């Protein structure tokens, strides 16, 4: 069987291909870029998952993603791939090795979990290191649209860290919003939340 | 027409089912305004209220407070009791009762936001000297009404805290501290109630 990953955009839906060659799903972004994604990765996207659960036949046509740009999708795919890799580091709960000592197996799992956690931390730190605020926002919108809970959670946490203890102006600039309060209203609100403004970092 | 991914609708449905009780606290008008505002906002690059909520779930109390001043949408999001519930319970290691129970009590007595800003924050922020901690205690007790007996009993309740706080703020509170702050919240609530019904 042709195990083409990139060459064969038309995986055979009738015959189940053995584990080695993963089925790929084709995604088309708002700016017309086409992405071939392994099925396992694409199923991380809640939106894609429900799309294909509803209509398995359309695995042949590229799925349109009108709210996601090519650059964002490529980052998202990178994240999900890596995330899957890390998750597979942890041996599944129902293991086939019926060894006598369950305790030993448990310890092994714990070790694997710790290692996985460490990997994840390092990977996540690297992932957003060079992203501009705009890029992060774009990623959030993409993760939200594609319904990827893990990525969205991670991104929200990172954004929260970025605006933590910064000034109101910084937050406005970060999100590109204009304050819509009159000076009097703003003064009133600052009064209401005066406790929050003691000792804020300068940007 | 609003362009909404399937995802957003599902998310919204789930959230609505979970938090019906919470949302009743908010004025119903606000919910309608929500929908309108989302339509008016220049869609793509601006985080809508739901995403903003997701981000604000992870910030600390001070950031949440200053977030309220960013814009009207942010202010409305910051008023959400669920965010303040997260902030309050972060400090409580072992509540000793189911969350739902705590939630209904606190919401009935004025909400997590008030609980935090009036009774948790003044005690949680690190105090450099005992004088500033008693200043914080004084301001917190003055936020209670002017009924003489109540304020004298509450100010005496505060003074044992002053030396404790100036040494080192406990990173996580236990049941006792939680119950104290809840008691103070309910004192405040009932004082306001009495004050209103006390005809002179």
Tab-separated table of C-alpha atoms in Angstrom:
chain	number	residue	atom	x	y	z
A	1	UNK	CA	0.000	0.000	0.000
A	2	UNK	CA	1.183	3.459	-0.737
A	3	UNK	CA	2.134	4.857	2.602
A	4	UNK	CA	2.327	8.383	1.318
A	5	UNK	CA	2.020	10.957	4.008
A	6	UNK	CA	2.339	14.044	1.920
A	7	UNK	CA	1.800	12.709	-1.531
A	8	UNK	CA	-1.473	10.982	-1.049
A	9	UNK	CA	-4.087	13.483	0.046
A	10	UNK	CA	-6.733	10.879	-0.491
A	11	UNK	CA	-6.498	8.269	2.240
A	12	UNK	CA	-8.583	5.218	1.586
A	13	UNK	CA	-11.498	5.428	3.976
A	14	UNK	CA	-12.685	1.911	3.304
A	15	UNK	CA	-9.538	-0.053	4.041
A	16	UNK	CA	-8.105	0.441	7.473
A	17	UNK	CA	-4.397	1.000	7.026
A	18	UNK	CA	-2.217	-0.701	9.620
A	19	UNK	CA	-0.700	1.471	12.334
A	20	UNK	CA	2.429	2.474	10.450
A	21	UNK	CA	0.921	4.858	7.929
A	22	UNK	CA	-1.369	7.226	9.755
A	23	UNK	CA	-4.366	8.613	8.003
A	24	UNK	CA	-3.948	12.257	7.295
A	25	UNK	CA	-6.556	14.933	7.344
A	26	UNK	CA	-6.391	17.935	5.123
A	27	UNK	CA	-7.038	21.349	6.520
A	28	UNK	CA	-7.361	24.574	4.621
A	29	UNK	CA	-6.740	27.867	6.373
A	30	UNK	CA	-8.292	31.243	5.834
A	31	UNK	CA	-5.380	32.401	3.706
A	32	UNK	CA	-5.575	29.353	1.465
A	33	UNK	CA	-2.738	27.285	2.900
A	34	UNK	CA	-3.218	23.551	2.874
A	35	UNK	CA	-2.027	21.437	5.770
A	36	UNK	CA	-1.714	17.695	5.904
A	37	UNK	CA	-2.038	16.558	9.455
A	38	UNK	CA	-1.846	13.122	10.981
A	39	UNK	CA	-5.255	12.038	12.094
A	40	UNK	CA	-4.191	11.650	15.697
A	41	UNK	CA	-3.043	15.249	15.808
A	42	UNK	CA	-6.056	16.590	13.969
A	43	UNK	CA	-8.361	14.843	16.386
A	44	UNK	CA	-6.937	17.012	19.139
A	45	UNK	CA	-8.852	19.828	17.542
A	46	UNK	CA	-12.337	19.584	18.946
A	47	UNK	CA	-13.769	21.365	15.960
A	48	UNK	CA	-12.157	18.986	13.510
A	49	UNK	CA	-13.092	15.998	15.597
A	50	UNK	CA	-16.791	16.788	15.615
A	51	UNK	CA	-16.690	17.702	11.973
A	52	UNK	CA	-15.416	14.275	11.061
A	53	UNK	CA	-17.513	12.415	13.529
A	54	UNK	CA	-20.547	13.834	11.888
A	55	UNK	CA	-19.547	12.971	8.380
A	56	UNK	CA	-16.771	10.440	7.980
A	57	UNK	CA	-16.896	10.496	4.203
A	58	UNK	CA	-15.634	14.038	3.923
A	59	UNK	CA	-12.207	12.840	5.052
A	60	UNK	CA	-11.363	13.252	1.402
A	61	UNK	CA	-12.071	16.931	1.114
A	62	UNK	CA	-9.945	19.560	2.846
A	63	UNK	CA	-11.708	20.960	5.839
A	64	UNK	CA	-11.972	24.731	5.720
A	65	UNK	CA	-10.833	26.741	8.715
A	66	UNK	CA	-11.949	30.243	7.898
A	67	UNK	CA	-10.894	31.753	11.197
A	68	UNK	CA	-7.345	30.487	11.307
A	69	UNK	CA	-4.322	31.722	9.420
A	70	UNK	CA	-1.565	29.512	8.070
A	71	UNK	CA	1.069	30.698	10.481
A	72	UNK	CA	-1.205	30.189	13.466
A	73	UNK	CA	-2.246	26.733	12.351
A	74	UNK	CA	1.315	25.657	11.831
A	75	UNK	CA	2.173	26.693	15.388
A	76	UNK	CA	-0.874	24.938	16.688
A	77	UNK	CA	0.017	21.749	14.875
A	78	UNK	CA	3.535	21.895	16.266
A	79	UNK	CA	2.138	22.220	19.751
A	80	UNK	CA	-0.321	19.373	19.411
A	81	UNK	CA	2.229	17.033	17.884
A	82	UNK	CA	4.668	17.663	20.669
A	83	UNK	CA	1.935	17.417	23.228
A	84	UNK	CA	0.927	14.009	21.930
A	85	UNK	CA	4.529	12.858	22.005
A	86	UNK	CA	4.894	13.913	25.589
A	87	UNK	CA	1.662	12.286	26.563
A	88	UNK	CA	2.733	9.015	25.003
A	89	UNK	CA	5.731	9.053	27.312
A	90	UNK	CA	3.411	8.084	30.099
A	91	UNK	CA	2.560	4.409	29.816
A	92	UNK	CA	-1.164	3.824	29.531
A	93	UNK	CA	-3.006	2.891	32.705
A	94	UNK	CA	-4.151	-0.487	31.450
A	95	UNK	CA	-0.836	-2.085	30.706
A	96	UNK	CA	-0.476	-5.436	28.977
A	97	UNK	CA	2.528	-6.512	31.060
A	98	UNK	CA	0.877	-8.545	33.714
A	99	UNK	CA	3.771	-8.440	36.099
A	100	UNK	CA	3.311	-9.545	39.650
A	101	UNK	CA	4.521	-6.394	41.350
A	102	UNK	CA	2.012	-3.667	40.627
A	103	UNK	CA	4.020	-1.399	42.873
A	104	UNK	CA	6.993	-1.550	40.571
A	105	UNK	CA	4.847	-0.679	37.642
A	106	UNK	CA	3.356	2.194	39.599
A	107	UNK	CA	6.771	3.562	40.358
A	108	UNK	CA	7.731	3.320	36.744
A	109	UNK	CA	4.619	5.266	35.857
A	110	UNK	CA	5.446	7.931	38.387
A	111	UNK	CA	8.898	8.341	36.962
A	112	UNK	CA	7.514	8.566	33.481
A	113	UNK	CA	4.988	11.129	34.605
A	114	UNK	CA	7.639	13.249	36.213
A	115	UNK	CA	9.798	13.079	33.143
A	116	UNK	CA	6.847	13.964	30.971
A	117	UNK	CA	6.011	16.927	33.161
A	118	UNK	CA	9.526	18.208	32.909
A	119	UNK	CA	9.537	17.830	29.154
A	120	UNK	CA	6.263	19.645	28.932
A	121	UNK	CA	7.520	22.517	31.034
A	122	UNK	CA	10.607	22.944	28.905
A	123	UNK	CA	8.679	22.621	25.697
A	124	UNK	CA	6.078	25.147	26.759
A	125	UNK	CA	8.710	27.645	27.837
A	126	UNK	CA	10.428	27.342	24.475
A	127	UNK	CA	7.222	27.446	22.526
A	128	UNK	CA	6.239	30.964	23.452
A	129	UNK	CA	9.673	32.397	23.979
A	130	UNK	CA	9.874	34.388	20.795
A	131	UNK	CA	6.244	34.986	20.159
A	132	UNK	CA	5.110	38.565	20.070
A	133	UNK	CA	1.992	39.610	21.918
A	134	UNK	CA	0.118	39.735	18.637
A	135	UNK	CA	1.132	36.184	17.821
A	136	UNK	CA	0.030	34.939	21.195
A	137	UNK	CA	-3.340	36.581	20.770
A	138	UNK	CA	-3.709	35.024	17.353
A	139	UNK	CA	-2.868	31.641	18.815
A	140	UNK	CA	-5.486	32.046	21.495
A	141	UNK	CA	-8.143	32.854	18.966
A	142	UNK	CA	-7.082	29.870	16.869
A	143	UNK	CA	-7.026	27.519	19.846
A	144	UNK	CA	-10.431	28.763	20.852
A	145	UNK	CA	-11.889	28.324	17.401
A	146	UNK	CA	-10.379	24.888	16.988
A	147	UNK	CA	-11.480	23.963	20.485
A	148	UNK	CA	-8.185	22.658	21.796
A	149	UNK	CA	-8.615	22.791	25.525
A	150	UNK	CA	-5.046	22.058	26.527
A	151	UNK	CA	-3.481	24.605	24.247
A	152	UNK	CA	-6.025	27.229	25.128
A	153	UNK	CA	-5.436	26.681	28.817
A	154	UNK	CA	-1.693	26.958	28.344
A	155	UNK	CA	-1.978	30.116	26.277
A	156	UNK	CA	-4.317	31.782	28.744
A	157	UNK	CA	-1.950	31.014	31.550
A	158	UNK	CA	0.928	32.489	29.587
A	159	UNK	CA	-0.965	35.643	28.753
A	160	UNK	CA	-1.991	35.974	32.377
A	161	UNK	CA	1.672	35.777	33.337
A	162	UNK	CA	2.562	38.416	30.808
A	163	UNK	CA	0.091	40.949	32.162
A	164	UNK	CA	0.543	40.019	35.795
A	165	UNK	CA	1.386	43.025	37.933
A	166	UNK	CA	1.606	45.323	34.986
A	167	UNK	CA	-0.185	48.605	34.677
A	168	UNK	CA	-3.585	49.192	33.177
A	169	UNK	CA	-1.961	50.892	30.208
A	170	UNK	CA	0.185	47.860	29.577
A	171	UNK	CA	-2.829	45.604	29.510
A	172	UNK	CA	-4.538	47.955	27.095
A	173	UNK	CA	-1.551	48.033	24.802
A	174	UNK	CA	-1.136	44.297	24.986
A	175	UNK	CA	-4.645	43.596	23.853
A	176	UNK	CA	-4.843	46.570	21.571
A	177	UNK	CA	-7.889	48.066	23.224
A	178	UNK	CA	-8.658	51.633	23.983
A	179	UNK	CA	-9.952	52.590	27.341
A	180	UNK	CA	-13.525	53.693	26.933
A	181	UNK	CA	-13.926	55.437	30.244
A	182	UNK	CA	-14.225	59.146	30.729
A	183	UNK	CA	-11.574	60.538	33.075
A	184	UNK	CA	-14.160	60.876	35.826
A	185	UNK	CA	-15.404	57.323	35.422
A	186	UNK	CA	-11.880	56.021	35.359
A	187	UNK	CA	-10.994	57.895	38.509
A	188	UNK	CA	-14.046	56.461	40.187
A	189	UNK	CA	-13.183	52.914	39.246
A	190	UNK	CA	-9.596	53.308	40.306
A	191	UNK	CA	-10.943	54.466	43.611
A	192	UNK	CA	-13.129	51.425	43.856
A	193	UNK	CA	-10.159	49.179	43.244
A	194	UNK	CA	-7.595	51.332	44.969
A	195	UNK	CA	-6.181	48.378	46.851
A	196	UNK	CA	-5.070	46.842	43.589
A	197	UNK	CA	-2.838	49.747	42.708
A	198	UNK	CA	-0.518	49.795	45.629
A	199	UNK	CA	2.928	48.872	44.502
A	200	UNK	CA	2.394	47.896	40.874
A	201	UNK	CA	5.536	47.318	38.801
A	202	UNK	CA	6.477	49.864	36.237
A	203	UNK	CA	6.363	48.303	32.765
B	1	UNK	CA	-24.226	38.345	11.507
B	2	UNK	CA	-22.033	36.906	14.169
B	3	UNK	CA	-19.584	34.333	12.980
B	4	UNK	CA	-19.342	31.788	15.739
B	5	UNK	CA	-17.440	28.521	15.577
B	6	UNK	CA	-19.148	25.414	16.853
B	7	UNK	CA	-16.585	25.487	19.604
B	8	UNK	CA	-17.765	28.748	21.041
B	9	UNK	CA	-21.351	27.622	21.147
B	10	UNK	CA	-20.482	24.418	22.944
B	11	UNK	CA	-18.329	26.252	25.397
B	12	UNK	CA	-21.063	28.720	26.082
B	13	UNK	CA	-23.669	26.041	26.609
B	14	UNK	CA	-21.489	24.224	29.086
B	15	UNK	CA	-20.689	27.342	30.960
B	16	UNK	CA	-24.280	28.379	31.105
B	17	UNK	CA	-25.387	25.091	32.542
B	18	UNK	CA	-22.732	25.120	35.215
B	19	UNK	CA	-23.135	28.662	36.302
B	20	UNK	CA	-26.817	29.386	36.138
B	21	UNK	CA	-26.846	30.160	39.828
B	22	UNK	CA	-23.981	32.559	39.532
B	23	UNK	CA	-25.439	34.357	36.598
B	24	UNK	CA	-28.666	35.051	38.439
B	25	UNK	CA	-26.679	37.294	40.684
B	26	UNK	CA	-25.756	39.437	37.732
B	27	UNK	CA	-28.507	41.643	36.506
B	28	UNK	CA	-30.278	40.090	33.580
B	29	UNK	CA	-29.908	43.217	31.516
B	30	UNK	CA	-26.195	42.742	31.607
B	31	UNK	CA	-26.495	39.429	29.866
B	32	UNK	CA	-28.290	41.031	26.981
B	33	UNK	CA	-25.762	43.788	26.812
B	34	UNK	CA	-23.100	41.110	26.629
B	35	UNK	CA	-24.497	39.776	23.400
B	36	UNK	CA	-24.767	43.206	21.862
B	37	UNK	CA	-21.315	44.219	22.832
B	38	UNK	CA	-19.837	41.144	21.293
B	39	UNK	CA	-21.469	41.987	18.015
B	40	UNK	CA	-20.238	45.537	18.032
B	41	UNK	CA	-16.632	44.831	18.876
B	42	UNK	CA	-14.372	44.739	15.855
B	43	UNK	CA	-14.364	40.942	15.781
B	44	UNK	CA	-11.223	39.166	14.944
B	45	UNK	CA	-8.306	40.415	16.921
B	46	UNK	CA	-10.126	41.350	20.072
B	47	UNK	CA	-10.635	38.827	22.791
B	48	UNK	CA	-14.263	38.509	23.565
B	49	UNK	CA	-15.625	38.217	27.047
B	50	UNK	CA	-15.352	34.444	27.273
B	51	UNK	CA	-11.712	34.343	26.281
B	52	UNK	CA	-10.983	37.256	28.550
B	53	UNK	CA	-12.583	35.311	31.364
B	54	UNK	CA	-10.358	32.350	30.574
B	55	UNK	CA	-7.261	34.508	30.749
B	56	UNK	CA	-8.292	36.289	33.917
B	57	UNK	CA	-8.846	32.977	35.638
B	58	UNK	CA	-5.097	32.720	35.987
B	59	UNK	CA	-4.079	36.170	37.182
B	60	UNK	CA	-3.530	37.144	40.749
B	61	UNK	CA	-5.800	39.334	42.809
B	62	UNK	CA	-3.996	42.584	42.246
B	63	UNK	CA	-3.893	42.160	38.512
B	64	UNK	CA	-7.559	41.295	38.520
B	65	UNK	CA	-8.308	44.487	40.387
B	66	UNK	CA	-6.389	46.686	37.982
B	67	UNK	CA	-7.902	44.800	35.060
B	68	UNK	CA	-11.220	46.289	36.047
B	69	UNK	CA	-9.963	49.701	34.989
B	70	UNK	CA	-8.915	48.746	31.501
B	71	UNK	CA	-12.222	49.142	29.752
B	72	UNK	CA	-15.939	48.704	30.245
B	73	UNK	CA	-15.901	45.172	28.920
B	74	UNK	CA	-13.064	44.260	31.217
B	75	UNK	CA	-14.818	45.851	34.132
B	76	UNK	CA	-17.872	43.781	33.506
B	77	UNK	CA	-15.817	40.611	33.207
B	78	UNK	CA	-13.968	41.381	36.425
B	79	UNK	CA	-17.257	41.700	38.284
B	80	UNK	CA	-17.879	38.021	37.653
B	81	UNK	CA	-18.088	36.310	41.013
B	82	UNK	CA	-16.538	33.124	39.702
B	83	UNK	CA	-13.218	34.853	39.165
B	84	UNK	CA	-13.180	36.105	42.713
B	85	UNK	CA	-14.226	32.741	43.984
B	86	UNK	CA	-11.096	31.332	42.371
B	87	UNK	CA	-8.992	34.015	43.994
B	88	UNK	CA	-10.485	33.434	47.431
B	89	UNK	CA	-10.334	29.664	47.403
B	90	UNK	CA	-6.768	29.722	46.170
B	91	UNK	CA	-5.778	30.678	49.675
B	92	UNK	CA	-7.926	28.161	51.457
B	93	UNK	CA	-6.173	24.857	51.799
B	94	UNK	CA	-8.985	22.868	53.235
B	95	UNK	CA	-12.397	24.372	53.282
B	96	UNK	CA	-14.055	21.490	55.070
B	97	UNK	CA	-17.306	21.788	53.253
B	98	UNK	CA	-18.356	21.286	49.647
B	99	UNK	CA	-17.662	24.181	47.330
B	100	UNK	CA	-21.263	24.545	46.361
B	101	UNK	CA	-22.231	25.141	49.969
B	102	UNK	CA	-19.563	27.740	50.452
B	103	UNK	CA	-20.576	29.404	47.257
B	104	UNK	CA	-24.217	29.782	48.188
B	105	UNK	CA	-23.344	31.182	51.590
B	106	UNK	CA	-20.863	33.704	50.316
B	107	UNK	CA	-23.046	34.787	47.445
B	108	UNK	CA	-25.946	35.318	49.810
B	109	UNK	CA	-23.798	37.476	52.065
B	110	UNK	CA	-22.492	39.739	49.376
B	111	UNK	CA	-20.239	37.740	47.147
B	112	UNK	CA	-16.641	36.730	46.789
B	113	UNK	CA	-15.504	40.010	45.378
B	114	UNK	CA	-16.510	41.863	48.516
B	115	UNK	CA	-15.196	39.121	50.723
B	116	UNK	CA	-11.869	39.447	49.077
B	117	UNK	CA	-11.437	43.169	48.922
B	118	UNK	CA	-12.774	43.840	52.399
B	119	UNK	CA	-11.536	40.943	54.464
B	120	UNK	CA	-8.986	38.859	52.647
B	121	UNK	CA	-6.815	41.372	50.879
B	122	UNK	CA	-6.048	43.556	53.925
B	123	UNK	CA	-4.789	40.497	55.736
B	124	UNK	CA	-3.040	38.799	52.880
B	125	UNK	CA	-0.831	41.573	51.644
B	126	UNK	CA	2.545	41.475	53.310
B	127	UNK	CA	2.868	44.066	56.027
B	128	UNK	CA	6.184	45.743	56.601
B	129	UNK	CA	5.465	46.878	60.134
B	130	UNK	CA	2.841	46.287	62.752
B	131	UNK	CA	1.753	49.906	62.482
B	132	UNK	CA	0.730	49.479	58.871
B	133	UNK	CA	-1.066	46.270	59.675
B	134	UNK	CA	-3.104	47.987	62.337
B	135	UNK	CA	-3.815	50.723	59.835
B	136	UNK	CA	-5.114	48.064	57.500
B	137	UNK	CA	-7.130	46.581	60.321
B	138	UNK	CA	-8.555	49.983	61.164
B	139	UNK	CA	-9.606	50.663	57.600
B	140	UNK	CA	-11.149	47.235	57.312
B	141	UNK	CA	-13.123	47.618	60.486
B	142	UNK	CA	-14.257	51.090	59.579
B	143	UNK	CA	-15.788	49.632	56.463
B	144	UNK	CA	-18.221	47.954	58.781
B	145	UNK	CA	-21.056	50.147	59.897
B	146	UNK	CA	-20.809	52.591	62.737
B	147	UNK	CA	-22.820	50.556	65.228
B	148	UNK	CA	-20.804	50.921	68.399
B	149	UNK	CA	-21.028	47.451	69.915
B	150	UNK	CA	-20.323	45.701	66.645
B	151	UNK	CA	-17.314	47.812	65.789
B	152	UNK	CA	-15.783	47.439	69.209
B	153	UNK	CA	-16.131	43.693	69.053
B	154	UNK	CA	-14.788	43.623	65.500
B	155	UNK	CA	-11.818	45.836	66.257
B	156	UNK	CA	-10.942	43.589	69.152
B	157	UNK	CA	-11.213	40.696	66.752
B	158	UNK	CA	-8.691	42.378	64.497
B	159	UNK	CA	-5.998	43.109	67.034
B	160	UNK	CA	-4.872	39.517	67.557
B	161	UNK	CA	-4.228	39.439	63.854
B	162	UNK	CA	-1.849	42.366	63.792
B	163	UNK	CA	1.190	40.655	65.320
B	164	UNK	CA	0.549	37.495	63.338
B	165	UNK	CA	0.404	39.302	60.023
B	166	UNK	CA	3.464	41.421	60.530
B	167	UNK	CA	5.602	38.359	61.105
B	168	UNK	CA	4.722	36.432	57.970
B	169	UNK	CA	1.536	36.147	55.964
B	170	UNK	CA	0.454	32.498	55.881
B	171	UNK	CA	0.567	31.285	52.296
B	172	UNK	CA	-2.458	29.118	52.683
B	173	UNK	CA	-5.223	29.525	55.147
B	174	UNK	CA	-7.102	26.853	56.987
B	175	UNK	CA	-10.639	26.524	58.157
B	176	UNK	CA	-10.266	28.975	61.017
B	177	UNK	CA	-9.161	31.899	58.961
B	178	UNK	CA	-11.773	31.159	56.377
B	179	UNK	CA	-14.506	31.046	58.965
B	180	UNK	CA	-13.306	34.264	60.486
B	181	UNK	CA	-13.492	36.091	57.203
B	182	UNK	CA	-16.915	34.612	56.540
B	183	UNK	CA	-18.073	35.748	59.953
B	184	UNK	CA	-16.873	39.243	59.274
B	185	UNK	CA	-18.656	39.220	55.967
B	186	UNK	CA	-21.893	38.181	57.582
B	187	UNK	CA	-21.516	40.787	60.327
B	188	UNK	CA	-21.223	43.407	57.691
B	189	UNK	CA	-24.208	42.057	55.862
B	190	UNK	CA	-26.439	41.981	58.893
B	191	UNK	CA	-25.325	45.364	60.077
B	192	UNK	CA	-26.377	46.843	56.808
B	193	UNK	CA	-29.659	45.051	57.111
B	194	UNK	CA	-30.233	46.306	60.621
B	195	UNK	CA	-29.259	49.772	59.763
B	196	UNK	CA	-31.813	49.948	57.034
B	197	UNK	CA	-34.678	48.574	59.054
B	198	UNK	CA	-33.876	50.545	62.159
B	199	UNK	CA	-36.267	53.407	62.036
B	200	UNK	CA	-35.414	56.420	64.130
